[in-house]
Tab-separated table of C-alpha atoms in Angstrom:
chain	number	residue	atom	x	y	z
A	11	MET	CA	0.018	0.157	-0.181
A	12	ARG	CA	3.430	2.371	0.270
A	13	ASP	CA	4.221	1.942	-2.282
A	14	ALA	CA	1.446	2.474	-4.588
A	15	MET	CA	0.604	5.491	-2.877
A	16	TRP	CA	4.819	6.436	-3.649
A	17	ILE	CA	3.426	5.816	-6.756
A	18	TYR	CA	0.989	7.760	-7.186
A	19	ALA	CA	2.621	10.960	-5.190
A	20	ALA	CA	5.363	10.551	-8.134
A	21	PHE	CA	2.936	10.782	-10.835
A	22	ILE	CA	1.320	13.843	-9.235
A	23	LEU	CA	4.164	15.651	-9.337
A	24	LEU	CA	5.344	14.704	-12.930
A	25	TRP	CA	1.997	15.588	-13.997
A	26	SER	CA	2.413	19.503	-12.292
A	27	GLU	CA	5.537	19.540	-14.038
A	28	ALA	CA	4.179	18.997	-17.781
A	29	TRP	CA	1.169	21.042	-17.001
A	30	SER	CA	3.716	24.495	-16.237
A	31	GLN	CA	5.777	23.935	-18.963
A	32	ILE	CA	2.444	23.634	-21.688
A	33	THR	CA	1.050	27.075	-20.110
A	34	GLY	CA	4.117	28.897	-20.200
A	35	THR	CA	5.140	27.814	-23.864
A	36	ASN	CA	1.134	28.488	-24.558
A	37	GLN	CA	1.866	32.438	-23.125
A	38	SER	CA	5.010	32.658	-25.330
A	39	THR	CA	2.738	31.960	-28.493
A	40	SER	CA	0.676	34.260	-27.617
A	41	ALA	CA	3.256	36.944	-26.705
A	42	ASN	CA	4.993	36.394	-29.877
A	43	SER	CA	1.109	36.569	-31.996
A	44	ASN	CA	0.640	40.194	-30.080
A	45	THR	CA	3.760	41.558	-30.818
A	46	THR	CA	3.675	44.550	-33.443
A	47	THR	CA	5.792	43.295	-36.688
A	48	PRO	CA	4.347	43.354	-40.023
A	49	PHE	CA	3.399	39.889	-42.182
A	50	LYS	CA	5.433	39.608	-45.008
A	51	TYR	CA	5.779	37.439	-47.874
A	52	THR	CA	7.746	36.556	-51.162
A	53	VAL	CA	6.185	34.909	-54.407
A	54	ASP	CA	8.243	33.754	-57.118
A	55	ARG	CA	6.376	33.437	-60.464
A	56	HIS	CA	6.667	33.615	-64.612
A	57	THR	CA	4.243	34.610	-67.186
A	58	THR	CA	4.796	35.742	-71.095
A	59	PHE	CA	3.456	38.135	-73.148
A	60	LYS	CA	2.457	38.490	-76.635
A	61	MET	CA	4.322	40.901	-78.975
A	62	GLY	CA	2.887	44.695	-79.098
A	63	SER	CA	0.335	43.769	-77.179
A	64	ASP	CA	0.030	46.102	-73.078
A	65	ALA	CA	0.840	44.243	-70.103
A	66	ASP	CA	0.061	44.684	-66.487
A	67	LEU	CA	2.440	42.913	-63.803
A	68	THR	CA	0.284	43.447	-60.371
A	69	CYS	CA	1.516	42.632	-56.925
A	70	SER	CA	-0.443	43.236	-54.210
A	71	ASP	CA	-4.763	43.687	-53.770
A	72	LYS	CA	-4.301	46.012	-51.660
A	73	THR	CA	-5.566	50.385	-52.161
A	74	VAL	CA	-3.508	53.196	-52.669
A	75	ASN	CA	-4.580	54.247	-49.965
A	76	GLU	CA	-3.435	51.300	-47.632
A	77	THR	CA	-0.658	51.454	-49.554
A	78	ILE	CA	2.693	53.071	-47.858
A	79	TYR	CA	4.892	52.290	-50.663
A	80	VAL	CA	5.523	50.600	-53.858
A	81	ILE	CA	9.331	49.549	-55.661
A	82	TRP	CA	8.982	48.119	-58.734
A	83	LYS	CA	13.142	46.889	-59.892
A	84	ILE	CA	13.188	46.139	-62.935
A	85	ASP	CA	16.359	44.132	-64.392
A	86	LEU	CA	15.877	43.825	-68.258
A	87	LYS	CA	18.889	42.857	-71.023
A	88	TYR	CA	20.172	46.868	-71.561
A	89	LYS	CA	19.260	48.539	-68.843
A	90	ASP	CA	18.151	48.194	-64.934
A	91	CYS	CA	15.385	50.866	-63.776
A	92	GLU	CA	12.840	51.481	-61.125
A	93	ILE	CA	9.844	52.998	-60.665
A	94	SER	CA	8.272	53.923	-57.397
A	95	PHE	CA	5.235	55.353	-55.274
A	96	SER	CA	5.425	56.540	-51.859
A	97	ASN	CA	2.318	57.715	-49.542
A	98	ASP	CA	4.392	60.617	-48.389
A	99	GLY	CA	4.302	62.441	-52.146
A	100	GLN	CA	7.771	61.072	-53.466
A	101	SER	CA	8.081	58.991	-56.157
A	102	LEU	CA	10.669	58.363	-59.146
A	103	ASP	CA	10.891	56.385	-62.489
A	104	SER	CA	14.756	55.806	-63.972
A	105	CYS	CA	13.365	53.571	-66.740
A	106	ASN	CA	11.503	56.287	-68.896
A	107	ASP	CA	10.815	54.106	-72.043
A	108	GLY	CA	6.481	54.275	-71.169
A	109	LYS	CA	6.037	51.789	-68.093
A	110	SER	CA	4.197	53.645	-65.600
A	111	LEU	CA	2.475	52.602	-61.979
A	112	GLN	CA	-1.608	53.092	-62.404
A	113	SER	CA	-4.368	52.073	-60.958
A	114	THR	CA	-7.306	49.896	-61.832
A	115	SER	CA	-10.837	51.132	-61.354
A	116	SER	CA	-11.300	49.420	-58.132
A	117	ASP	CA	-8.367	51.614	-57.002
A	118	GLU	CA	-5.742	48.902	-56.850
A	119	PHE	CA	-2.208	49.712	-58.256
A	120	TYR	CA	-0.199	47.732	-60.978
A	121	LEU	CA	2.554	48.142	-63.587
A	122	HIS	CA	0.945	48.794	-67.160
A	123	ILE	CA	4.209	48.019	-70.033
A	124	PRO	CA	2.490	49.391	-72.978
A	125	ASN	CA	3.198	48.005	-76.639
A	126	PHE	CA	5.305	45.327	-75.031
A	127	SER	CA	8.326	44.152	-77.262
A	128	ASN	CA	11.781	42.357	-76.787
A	129	ASP	CA	13.103	44.936	-75.114
A	130	ASP	CA	10.876	44.360	-72.043
A	131	VAL	CA	12.171	40.831	-70.991
A	132	GLY	CA	13.524	40.497	-67.792
A	133	ILE	CA	13.265	39.793	-63.947
A	134	TYR	CA	10.591	42.632	-62.702
A	135	LYS	CA	10.713	42.495	-58.727
A	136	CYS	CA	8.024	44.124	-56.618
A	137	ASP	CA	8.669	45.459	-52.901
A	138	THR	CA	5.254	46.466	-51.695
A	139	ALA	CA	4.183	47.821	-47.999
A	140	TYR	CA	1.094	48.299	-46.702
A	141	LYS	CA	-0.425	49.031	-42.871
A	142	GLY	CA	-0.713	45.568	-41.306
A	143	GLY	CA	1.883	43.646	-43.613
A	144	GLY	CA	4.315	43.597	-47.210
A	145	GLU	CA	4.656	41.507	-49.812
A	146	THR	CA	7.440	40.979	-52.504
A	147	TYR	CA	7.086	39.020	-55.449
A	148	LYS	CA	9.803	37.874	-58.560
A	149	ILE	CA	8.272	37.752	-61.810
A	150	ASP	CA	10.269	36.411	-64.776
A	151	VAL	CA	8.431	37.677	-67.498
A	152	SER	CA	9.033	36.213	-71.136
A	153	ILE	CA	7.693	37.615	-74.515
A	154	THR	CA	6.015	35.614	-77.197
A	155	VAL	CA	6.684	35.756	-80.945
A	156	PRO	CA	5.256	34.926	-83.889
A	157	PRO	CA	8.073	33.508	-86.585
A	158	THR	CA	8.260	34.209	-90.344
A	159	ILE	CA	6.833	31.619	-92.375
A	160	SER	CA	8.168	30.465	-95.639
A	161	ALA	CA	7.551	27.465	-98.058
A	162	TRP	CA	9.542	26.435	-100.855
A	163	LEU	CA	10.206	23.275	-103.333
A	164	GLU	CA	14.325	22.918	-104.327
A	165	ARG	CA	16.082	20.120	-106.277
A	166	LYS	CA	19.605	17.948	-104.729
A	167	ASP	CA	20.815	15.755	-107.207
A	168	ASN	CA	17.750	13.586	-108.654
A	169	MET	CA	15.389	14.070	-105.505
A	170	VAL	CA	12.988	17.090	-105.231
A	171	VAL	CA	13.009	18.754	-101.683
A	172	ALA	CA	10.370	20.390	-99.619
A	173	VAL	CA	11.740	22.911	-97.428
A	174	CYS	CA	9.788	24.949	-94.692
A	175	LYS	CA	10.978	27.324	-92.710
A	176	ALA	CA	9.723	29.248	-89.669
A	177	GLU	CA	11.955	32.071	-88.793
A	178	ARG	CA	12.697	34.250	-85.462
A	179	GLY	CA	10.261	32.808	-83.164
A	180	LYS	CA	10.072	32.624	-79.885
A	181	PRO	CA	9.358	30.087	-78.542
A	182	ALA	CA	10.317	27.713	-81.435
A	183	ALA	CA	7.910	26.722	-83.727
A	184	SER	CA	6.900	23.520	-84.547
A	185	ILE	CA	6.699	22.072	-87.929
A	186	THR	CA	4.805	18.673	-89.150
A	187	TRP	CA	4.302	17.902	-93.094
A	188	SER	CA	1.575	15.942	-94.495
A	189	HIS	CA	3.545	12.879	-95.127
A	190	MET	CA	6.338	12.117	-93.599
A	191	GLU	CA	8.670	9.618	-95.397
A	192	ASN	CA	12.291	10.881	-95.481
A	193	LEU	CA	11.719	13.756	-92.974
A	194	THR	CA	14.454	15.989	-92.210
A	195	ALA	CA	14.075	18.484	-89.294
A	196	GLY	CA	16.888	20.238	-88.126
A	197	GLU	CA	17.634	21.899	-84.609
A	198	PRO	CA	16.558	25.266	-83.898
A	199	VAL	CA	19.165	27.734	-84.238
A	200	ILE	CA	18.768	30.622	-82.131
A	201	ASP	CA	20.189	34.237	-82.671
A	202	SER	CA	21.289	36.484	-80.172
A	203	LYS	CA	18.572	38.076	-79.606
A	204	GLY	CA	16.682	35.089	-78.071
A	205	PHE	CA	15.140	34.219	-81.242
A	206	PHE	CA	14.436	30.951	-82.759
A	207	THR	CA	14.451	29.921	-86.404
A	208	VAL	CA	13.576	25.922	-87.327
A	209	GLU	CA	14.039	24.408	-90.656
A	210	SER	CA	12.452	20.872	-91.650
A	211	ARG	CA	13.107	19.654	-94.848
A	212	LEU	CA	10.853	16.388	-97.087
A	213	GLU	CA	13.052	14.771	-100.019
A	214	PHE	CA	11.459	12.980	-102.122
A	215	LEU	CA	12.331	11.051	-105.411
A	216	GLU	CA	12.165	12.762	-108.569
A	217	GLY	CA	9.077	11.514	-110.399
A	218	MET	CA	7.002	12.150	-107.612
A	219	ASN	CA	4.760	14.179	-107.442
A	220	PRO	CA	4.029	16.416	-103.997
A	221	GLU	CA	1.175	18.555	-105.509
A	222	ASN	CA	-1.108	17.363	-102.372
A	223	LEU	CA	2.269	18.081	-99.856
A	224	SER	CA	1.894	20.386	-96.991
A	225	CYS	CA	3.980	21.762	-93.707
A	226	VAL	CA	2.441	22.209	-90.707
A	227	ILE	CA	3.300	25.216	-88.506
A	228	ARG	CA	2.078	25.321	-84.851
A	229	HIS	CA	3.314	28.250	-82.115
A	230	PRO	CA	1.764	29.886	-79.062
A	231	TYR	CA	1.157	33.279	-80.490
A	232	TRP	CA	-1.448	31.791	-82.955
A	233	ARG	CA	-4.666	30.017	-81.524
A	234	GLU	CA	-5.201	27.903	-84.766
A	235	GLU	CA	-1.852	25.901	-86.906
A	236	GLN	CA	-1.067	27.653	-90.059
A	237	ILE	CA	-0.559	25.691	-92.942
A	238	PHE	CA	1.435	26.604	-96.437
A	239	VAL	CA	1.853	24.327	-99.264
A	240	PRO	CA	5.782	24.768	-100.774
A	241	LYS	CA	5.924	25.457	-104.277
A	242	HIS	CA	9.304	26.503	-106.548
A	243	ARG	CA	10.089	29.643	-106.459
A	244	LYS	CA	9.981	32.337	-109.067
A	245	GLY	CA	13.158	32.846	-111.062
A	246	ASP	CA	14.892	29.600	-109.362
A	247	ALA	CA	16.756	27.573	-111.690
A	248	SER	CA	16.062	23.923	-110.346
A	249	SER	CA	12.084	24.955	-111.402
A	250	PRO	CA	10.744	24.060	-114.479
A	251	THR	CA	10.413	27.170	-117.304
A	252	PRO	CA	6.706	27.123	-118.704
A	253	HIS	CA	7.244	27.254	-122.471
A	254	HIS	CA	4.805	30.027	-124.244
A	255	PRO	CA	3.826	28.800	-127.667
A	256	ASN	CA	4.298	31.213	-130.112
A	257	HIS	CA	1.313	32.046	-133.181
A	258	HIS	CA	3.304	30.143	-135.514
A	259	GLN	CA	3.223	26.987	-133.012
A	260	TRP	CA	-0.321	27.264	-132.333
A	261	ARG	CA	-1.008	26.973	-135.919
A	262	MET	CA	0.993	23.869	-136.439
A	263	TRP	CA	-0.441	21.997	-134.031
A	264	TRP	CA	-4.196	23.365	-135.219
A	265	LYS	CA	-2.144	21.045	-138.026
A	266	TRP	CA	-2.029	18.326	-136.581
A	267	ARG	CA	-4.955	17.997	-135.589
A	268	LYS	CA	-6.184	17.470	-138.722
A	269	TRP	CA	-3.357	15.621	-139.923
A	270	ARG	CA	-3.390	12.939	-137.115
A	271	ARG	CA	-6.666	10.998	-139.268
A	272	TRP	CA	-3.951	10.287	-142.116
A	273	SER	CA	-0.914	10.891	-140.940
A	274	PRO	CA	-0.206	9.698	-136.766
A	275	THR	CA	3.952	10.023	-136.623
A	276	PRO	CA	4.992	13.525	-138.618
A	277	THR	CA	7.937	14.266	-139.532
A	278	LEU	CA	10.973	15.234	-138.159
A	279	ARG	CA	10.735	18.760	-139.489
A	280	ASP	CA	7.191	19.390	-138.310
A	281	CYS	CA	7.834	17.903	-135.096
A	282	SER	CA	9.936	20.248	-133.845
A	283	ALA	CA	6.820	22.732	-134.730
A	284	ILE	CA	3.841	20.412	-133.479
A	285	TYR	CA	5.722	18.642	-130.394
A	286	TRP	CA	6.820	21.273	-129.061
A	287	TRP	CA	6.148	20.241	-125.101
A	288	ARG	CA	6.773	17.013	-125.828
A	289	SER	CA	9.592	16.376	-127.783
A	290	GLU	CA	10.209	12.534	-126.826
A	291	HIS	CA	7.539	11.834	-129.640
A	292	CYS	CA	9.455	13.043	-132.679
A	293	PRO	CA	11.405	10.690	-135.191
A	294	ALA	CA	14.710	10.150	-134.220
A	295	SER	CA	16.777	12.285	-136.978
């Protein structure tokens, strides 16, 4: 019985010490929650704008009256600049390129970038403070640029090569063909300004008809895919030169239509004039 009492007393003592520790922890947490240190958090995000569009960036949903200050630090490829506002009447704009702080109809700040171009691509850091807190945003801003498209036919040895090219797009375009035989697709080539060029080549044996061939180009700038039919370029030495018959040749061709009943095989003298478009019909000299 005495041993049981000692065990009970020890249990009460341990429980009392544990309770005192728990009570002290709650009080400390409460004290921290009552401190006046403002709440602040950081957000990282990425966004893309189409070339030529008006771009708007936000980093807070607080109104102008609630905002103490907002500072945009902008890191571009060719320069760094800053745009800021403070409720004490001080503001700064070292960009001088059309960017500006504006407010929405609900009186919230945003950074406006008119006619977005490749020169506006970069890192935009926003630091804002308001009554009771603050926010810091780091926004990686990129651009979408439509490529310039061209498609043509050319000759290579005994092959006809269909070429489809998407130049200076951002990001790189995707090219596919309505026929996939002997496809040769090169890797995208990037230039000094970050634009991509993609070229795809499709080879046919000479004599095959590429009339129904088309290349399909897809790019994020477009809602729908672009379809092009490659043709021989004007003035290309590899393209067949159409023959335009003169007046005498047309007369000879009309005579041949009458002669055909009694002279199915023309003489060599007449053949050059009659068969200007198919010389293989002429007899050997």
